[in-house]
Amino acid sequence: MQCKENKKEILTETQTTILEKKLIINKSEFGKMPDGTIVEQYKLTNKNSIEVDIITYGGRITSLKVPNKRGDIENVVLGFDNLNDYLNENPYFGALIGRYGNRIANGKFTLEGNEYTLAINNGSNHLHGGLVGFDSVVWDAEPIEGTDNTALKLTYLSKDREEGYPGNLKVTVIYTLSNDNTLEVSYKATTNKTTVVNLTQHAYFNLTGDFSKDILNHDLVLNADAFLPVDSGLIPTGEIRNVKGSPFDFTSVKKIGKEIEADNEQLKLGGGYDHCWVLNGKKGNMRFVASAYDETSGRFMEVFSEEPGMQLYTGNFLDGSLPIPNGGTYNKRTGFCLETQHYPDSPNQKEFPTTTLKPGEIYSTKTTYKFSTK
Ligand code: GLA
């Protein structure tokens, strides 16, 4: 009896190992682009059953499943279950953003004496890399299995003058899911002509796991004493304003919804939060930048980054026109984005940390999302 029991245990262990290995990285076809290019989906799984699905179209996270305090594993990022919905217009769900996260005023900047004109796709401005940004191209993918993590390496060559930007830009983004429940996004780029680069990730989080609910009850902390006020085109005015005593103060825990409707000129311009916070601490140093907590599910997410800024966008433009895979539609404020990045419009604002990349230099930055429950 004793012996039988032991045998059973050993067998179960072996099966689990095989199962874990199989689950670690799983590739499938997600769909085909209009020109026939196959879009693949990779599923990364860690030993705690956290699962992240990434497609090669836009390097998009289509689903990120994490447990709640009862152990139920649910998706916490807004997305679709088919390529067509991604090919139709959508607000950058789960996407990698490049060459430039957020806006460049009038789609123009001057570098080393040359004026460059970019694609205009947001009023009179350039937003998130233009008409066909990094969110809308098919990346090359290579899975990497580590001992305590599993990763997907994505690469893309953005050609000289793509969307108006100078230089052939070689970009590598690695998503790494670790057994300590962190998802790291690391970005690298090199160029053969002086250019500007500002990459980020545009996942919309809703830690409730129930997309019929909005995100206003999430408790948010931002490690930022200042933010960048914007003009009516959502271009930073250049002012760096202290958050103290304003609806922009998330230096200690506050519900996202607490002051979102306050009578505040900046909130009116953004239709809610759609601003870049100036993160405390030294850029280039990995440090705590934000946390979000949903009390009902107990899910807690901490964000660490090397970036100097972070755009908090509260899904103000979601309007119920896009389908949730298992029923219903994505309504206003069903997701929030924490887009770690350099400041918007930096190529035109000399006081902001530079986004210029020269030949021979390596653009390199990292952001990590850590999941737990409490
Ligand atoms: C960013 C911008 C917003 C909006 C969203 C996506 O956060 O700042 O204005 O474009 O992306 O819709």
XYZ file of C-alpha atoms and ligand atoms in Angstrom:
386
model
C 0.000 0.000 0.000
C 2.740 2.349 1.103
C 4.733 1.421 -1.996
C 1.770 1.968 -4.348
C 1.138 5.402 -2.879
C 4.765 6.395 -3.405
C 4.709 5.179 -6.984
C 1.612 7.215 -7.655
C 3.261 10.312 -6.258
C 6.363 9.889 -8.371
C 4.279 9.372 -11.489
C 2.243 12.475 -10.768
C 5.386 14.478 -10.314
C 6.800 13.295 -13.646
C 3.563 14.076 -15.396
C 3.510 17.534 -13.861
C 7.037 18.226 -15.063
C 6.131 17.122 -18.590
C 2.978 19.175 -18.450
C 4.857 22.236 -17.207
C 7.448 21.908 -19.942
C 4.725 21.627 -22.565
C 2.843 24.576 -21.174
C 5.895 26.783 -20.880
C 5.662 28.033 -24.434
C 2.937 27.138 -26.804
C 2.685 28.464 -30.347
C -0.457 28.605 -32.471
C -1.764 30.442 -35.519
C -3.864 33.456 -34.512
C -4.879 34.576 -38.002
C -3.699 35.844 -41.367
C -2.953 39.398 -42.439
C -4.706 40.616 -45.624
C -1.451 39.870 -47.532
C -1.394 36.288 -46.232
C 1.286 36.775 -43.557
C 0.593 34.443 -40.656
C 0.125 36.035 -37.251
C 1.246 33.691 -34.491
C 0.199 33.580 -30.883
C 2.576 32.475 -28.128
C 1.367 31.447 -24.718
C 3.886 31.772 -21.886
C 2.984 29.981 -18.663
C 4.746 29.996 -15.320
C 4.616 27.399 -12.550
C 1.862 29.309 -10.731
C -0.399 29.073 -13.799
C 0.016 32.709 -14.774
C -0.474 32.829 -18.520
C 0.349 35.562 -20.994
C -0.702 35.395 -24.637
C 1.235 37.515 -27.118
C 0.617 37.835 -30.844
C 3.169 38.836 -33.448
C 0.780 41.520 -34.786
C 1.873 44.618 -32.872
C 3.596 42.419 -30.245
C 0.258 42.664 -28.484
C -0.636 41.052 -25.188
C -4.047 39.583 -25.977
C -4.612 38.050 -22.550
C -2.858 37.971 -19.174
C -4.346 35.513 -16.735
C -3.505 35.867 -13.048
C -5.126 34.398 -9.912
C -7.387 36.327 -7.563
C -7.267 35.835 -3.779
C -9.460 32.716 -4.097
C -7.122 31.235 -6.704
C -9.445 31.828 -9.683
C -7.366 32.560 -12.743
C -8.824 35.309 -14.937
C -7.719 37.647 -17.687
C -6.834 41.166 -16.484
C -6.054 42.941 -19.784
C -8.525 44.131 -22.390
C -8.258 42.351 -25.708
C -9.942 40.367 -28.458
C -9.960 36.678 -29.389
C -9.498 37.091 -33.151
C -7.193 38.994 -35.515
C -9.983 40.828 -37.342
C -10.964 42.768 -34.265
C -7.337 43.874 -33.917
C -7.144 44.815 -37.612
C -10.256 46.967 -37.255
C -9.688 50.291 -35.587
C -9.018 49.879 -31.879
C -7.208 52.000 -29.285
C -3.881 50.128 -29.189
C -5.188 47.241 -27.046
C -2.176 45.449 -25.500
C 0.180 46.820 -28.145
C 3.824 47.732 -28.331
C 4.047 51.415 -29.187
C 6.738 52.953 -31.375
C 8.691 54.648 -32.737
C 7.334 57.257 -30.375
C 4.939 56.739 -27.471
C 2.364 59.523 -27.299
C 2.281 62.797 -29.210
C 4.729 64.896 -31.200
C 3.299 68.379 -31.822
C 2.279 68.983 -35.436
C 4.238 65.838 -36.387
C 7.415 67.882 -36.757
C 10.822 68.055 -35.127
C 14.329 69.160 -35.988
C 17.396 66.992 -35.392
C 20.966 68.014 -36.226
C 19.602 70.835 -38.365
C 17.218 68.683 -40.439
C 13.473 69.130 -40.122
C 11.433 65.918 -40.219
C 7.706 65.649 -40.956
C 5.825 62.687 -39.529
C 2.457 61.125 -40.334
C -0.400 63.088 -38.726
C -2.979 60.812 -37.104
C -4.392 62.689 -34.099
C -5.896 66.109 -34.848
C -2.907 68.093 -36.058
C -0.441 65.888 -34.147
C 1.442 62.622 -34.486
C 0.409 59.922 -31.971
C 1.954 56.559 -31.036
C 4.196 56.227 -34.099
C 1.729 57.331 -36.784
C -0.666 55.653 -39.206
C 1.092 52.283 -39.120
C 2.987 52.288 -35.851
C 4.739 49.336 -34.198
C 1.287 48.303 -32.881
C 0.174 47.457 -36.428
C 3.134 45.615 -37.939
C 3.994 41.918 -37.741
C 7.088 41.246 -35.607
C 9.452 38.272 -35.899
C 9.265 36.052 -32.849
C 11.630 33.665 -31.128
C 10.711 31.809 -27.940
C 13.403 31.496 -25.275
C 13.090 28.984 -22.444
C 15.023 29.812 -19.281
C 15.312 27.808 -16.067
C 13.103 30.009 -13.946
C 11.374 31.925 -16.669
C 10.131 31.788 -20.205
C 10.444 34.552 -22.742
C 9.441 35.735 -26.170
C 11.877 37.813 -28.187
C 10.283 40.050 -30.805
C 12.247 41.898 -33.449
C 11.292 44.484 -36.038
C 13.229 46.600 -38.519
C 11.667 50.013 -38.980
C 13.033 51.361 -42.238
C 14.457 54.830 -42.840
C 11.576 57.324 -43.282
C 8.908 54.901 -42.055
C 6.091 57.221 -40.869
C 8.601 60.017 -41.525
C 11.313 59.024 -39.018
C 14.973 59.064 -40.027
C 17.185 55.991 -39.873
C 16.815 52.244 -40.057
C 15.831 51.362 -36.511
C 16.426 47.774 -35.362
C 14.154 47.040 -32.417
C 14.104 44.109 -30.008
C 11.479 43.667 -27.320
C 11.630 40.727 -24.904
C 8.670 39.697 -22.789
C 9.840 37.530 -19.864
C 7.441 35.740 -17.549
C 9.134 34.514 -14.366
C 8.128 32.079 -11.668
C 8.070 34.969 -9.169
C 4.982 36.259 -11.047
C 6.654 39.137 -12.831
C 6.270 40.035 -16.453
C 9.235 42.051 -17.671
C 9.246 44.003 -20.913
C 12.726 44.943 -22.070
C 13.300 47.161 -25.081
C 16.442 47.686 -27.146
C 17.064 49.610 -30.357
C 19.893 50.791 -32.585
C 19.890 53.111 -35.577
C 22.105 53.985 -38.553
C 21.068 57.702 -38.567
C 20.294 60.033 -35.689
C 16.619 59.573 -34.800
C 14.171 59.699 -31.876
C 12.825 56.663 -29.983
C 10.309 56.277 -27.164
C 8.882 52.775 -26.818
C 6.148 51.624 -24.477
C 3.446 49.024 -23.839
C -0.228 49.931 -24.090
C -1.973 47.170 -22.062
C -5.299 48.208 -20.536
C -5.588 46.646 -17.074
C -8.742 45.770 -15.190
C -7.731 43.711 -12.165
C -11.323 42.690 -11.387
C -11.116 40.224 -14.291
C -14.687 41.267 -15.129
C -14.790 43.679 -18.050
C -18.407 44.606 -17.416
C -17.000 46.607 -14.490
C -15.104 49.892 -14.727
C -11.744 50.542 -13.064
C -12.772 53.480 -10.878
C -12.581 51.451 -7.653
C -8.958 50.420 -8.151
C -6.594 51.817 -5.525
C -3.744 53.517 -7.293
C -0.335 54.745 -6.159
C 1.992 56.674 -8.466
C 5.550 57.386 -7.376
C 5.448 60.874 -8.848
C 5.422 64.326 -7.232
C 4.718 66.112 -10.511
C 2.893 65.745 -13.816
C 2.900 67.459 -17.203
C -0.085 69.738 -17.863
C -1.272 69.663 -21.490
C -2.887 72.020 -23.987
C -6.132 71.335 -25.849
C -4.309 69.014 -28.278
C -2.928 67.035 -25.289
C 0.599 68.297 -25.949
C 2.579 69.094 -22.751
C 2.829 72.847 -22.234
C 6.377 72.474 -20.875
C 5.325 73.166 -17.294
C 6.236 70.556 -14.675
C 3.511 70.943 -12.053
C 3.562 69.627 -8.502
C 0.615 67.265 -7.861
C 0.169 68.287 -4.229
C -3.445 68.953 -3.277
C -4.724 68.228 -6.797
C -6.655 65.305 -8.373
C -3.273 64.320 -9.876
C -1.842 63.433 -6.485
C -1.538 59.633 -6.223
C 1.524 59.739 -3.970
C -0.516 57.799 -1.402
C -3.283 55.259 -2.076
C -6.323 56.785 -3.772
C -9.174 55.325 -5.849
C -8.797 56.143 -9.543
C -12.397 57.386 -9.513
C -12.146 59.550 -6.399
C -11.507 62.860 -8.168
C -11.709 61.913 -11.843
C -14.839 64.041 -12.294
C -13.491 66.990 -10.275
C -13.894 70.486 -11.659
C -10.337 70.696 -12.962
C -9.170 72.232 -16.208
C -6.590 69.482 -16.880
C -9.078 66.662 -16.263
C -11.485 68.354 -18.664
C -8.829 68.550 -21.371
C -8.016 64.854 -20.976
C -11.620 63.700 -20.539
C -10.235 62.119 -17.360
C -6.619 61.135 -16.752
C -4.580 61.142 -19.948
C -1.360 62.748 -18.737
C 2.276 61.971 -18.219
C 3.525 61.825 -14.628
C 7.112 62.800 -13.886
C 8.368 59.786 -11.966
C 10.426 60.202 -8.811
C 13.899 58.718 -8.720
C 16.616 58.618 -11.299
C 15.808 57.619 -14.870
C 17.803 54.561 -15.848
C 17.428 53.119 -12.347
C 14.890 50.348 -11.943
C 12.533 51.596 -9.228
C 8.968 51.307 -7.998
C 6.753 53.585 -10.129
C 3.158 52.500 -9.523
C 0.801 50.024 -7.913
C -2.843 49.154 -8.439
C -5.073 47.089 -6.193
C -8.588 45.772 -6.639
C -10.127 44.921 -3.294
C -12.881 42.583 -4.571
C -10.480 40.206 -6.325
C -7.531 40.968 -4.052
C -5.301 41.372 -7.118
C -2.323 43.642 -6.621
C -0.007 44.820 -9.384
C 3.264 46.667 -8.853
C 5.109 48.371 -11.680
C 8.857 49.008 -11.753
C 10.589 50.915 -14.512
C 13.750 52.646 -15.687
C 11.747 55.336 -17.516
C 11.477 58.991 -16.411
C 7.721 59.240 -17.121
C 4.451 57.348 -17.184
C 1.203 58.128 -18.989
C -1.845 57.243 -16.941
C -4.735 56.852 -19.362
C -8.089 55.855 -17.881
C -9.838 54.536 -20.993
C -11.701 57.804 -21.485
C -12.305 57.163 -25.191
C -13.714 53.635 -24.818
C -17.329 54.011 -25.880
C -19.013 50.609 -25.957
C -18.295 50.025 -29.641
C -15.750 47.205 -29.237
C -16.654 43.598 -28.347
C -15.546 41.745 -25.214
C -14.762 38.161 -26.350
C -17.183 36.456 -23.970
C -19.999 38.970 -24.359
C -20.737 42.647 -23.939
C -18.729 45.658 -25.028
C -15.825 47.654 -23.637
C -17.366 50.735 -22.058
C -15.771 53.991 -20.966
C -13.171 53.389 -18.239
C -13.147 49.586 -18.352
C -9.354 49.708 -18.409
C -6.425 51.865 -17.366
C -2.985 52.076 -18.976
C 0.299 52.760 -17.231
C 2.511 53.592 -20.192
C 6.075 53.948 -18.891
C 7.966 56.177 -21.294
C 9.855 59.418 -21.901
C 7.720 62.533 -21.937
C 5.452 63.281 -24.901
C 6.764 65.788 -27.445
C 10.346 65.583 -26.089
C 11.871 66.110 -29.576
C 10.431 69.657 -29.432
C 10.974 70.373 -25.740
C 14.617 70.839 -24.961
C 14.068 70.849 -21.173
C 12.702 67.264 -21.252
C 15.030 64.225 -21.014
C 16.266 63.500 -24.506
C 14.771 60.811 -26.763
C 17.502 61.184 -29.397
C 19.331 58.021 -30.456
C 22.538 58.251 -32.468
C 24.356 55.611 -34.523
C 26.585 53.532 -32.244
C 24.349 54.088 -29.190
C 21.991 51.472 -27.748
C 18.520 52.448 -26.632
C 17.766 50.199 -23.673
C 14.961 50.297 -21.112
C 12.898 47.943 -18.954
C 9.550 47.836 -17.189
C 8.280 45.050 -14.925
C 4.751 44.218 -13.767
C 4.539 42.080 -10.613
C 1.343 40.291 -9.626
C 0.234 39.109 -6.210
C -2.897 39.061 -4.039
C -3.720 40.485 -0.641
C -2.724 57.365 -25.123
C -3.076 58.734 -25.462
C -4.544 58.831 -25.382
C -5.177 57.832 -26.287
C -4.826 56.505 -25.890
C -5.458 55.489 -26.808
O -2.834 57.128 -23.795
O -2.500 59.715 -24.666
O -4.937 60.102 -25.701
O -4.729 58.017 -27.581
O -3.435 56.420 -25.920
O -6.673 55.838 -27.292
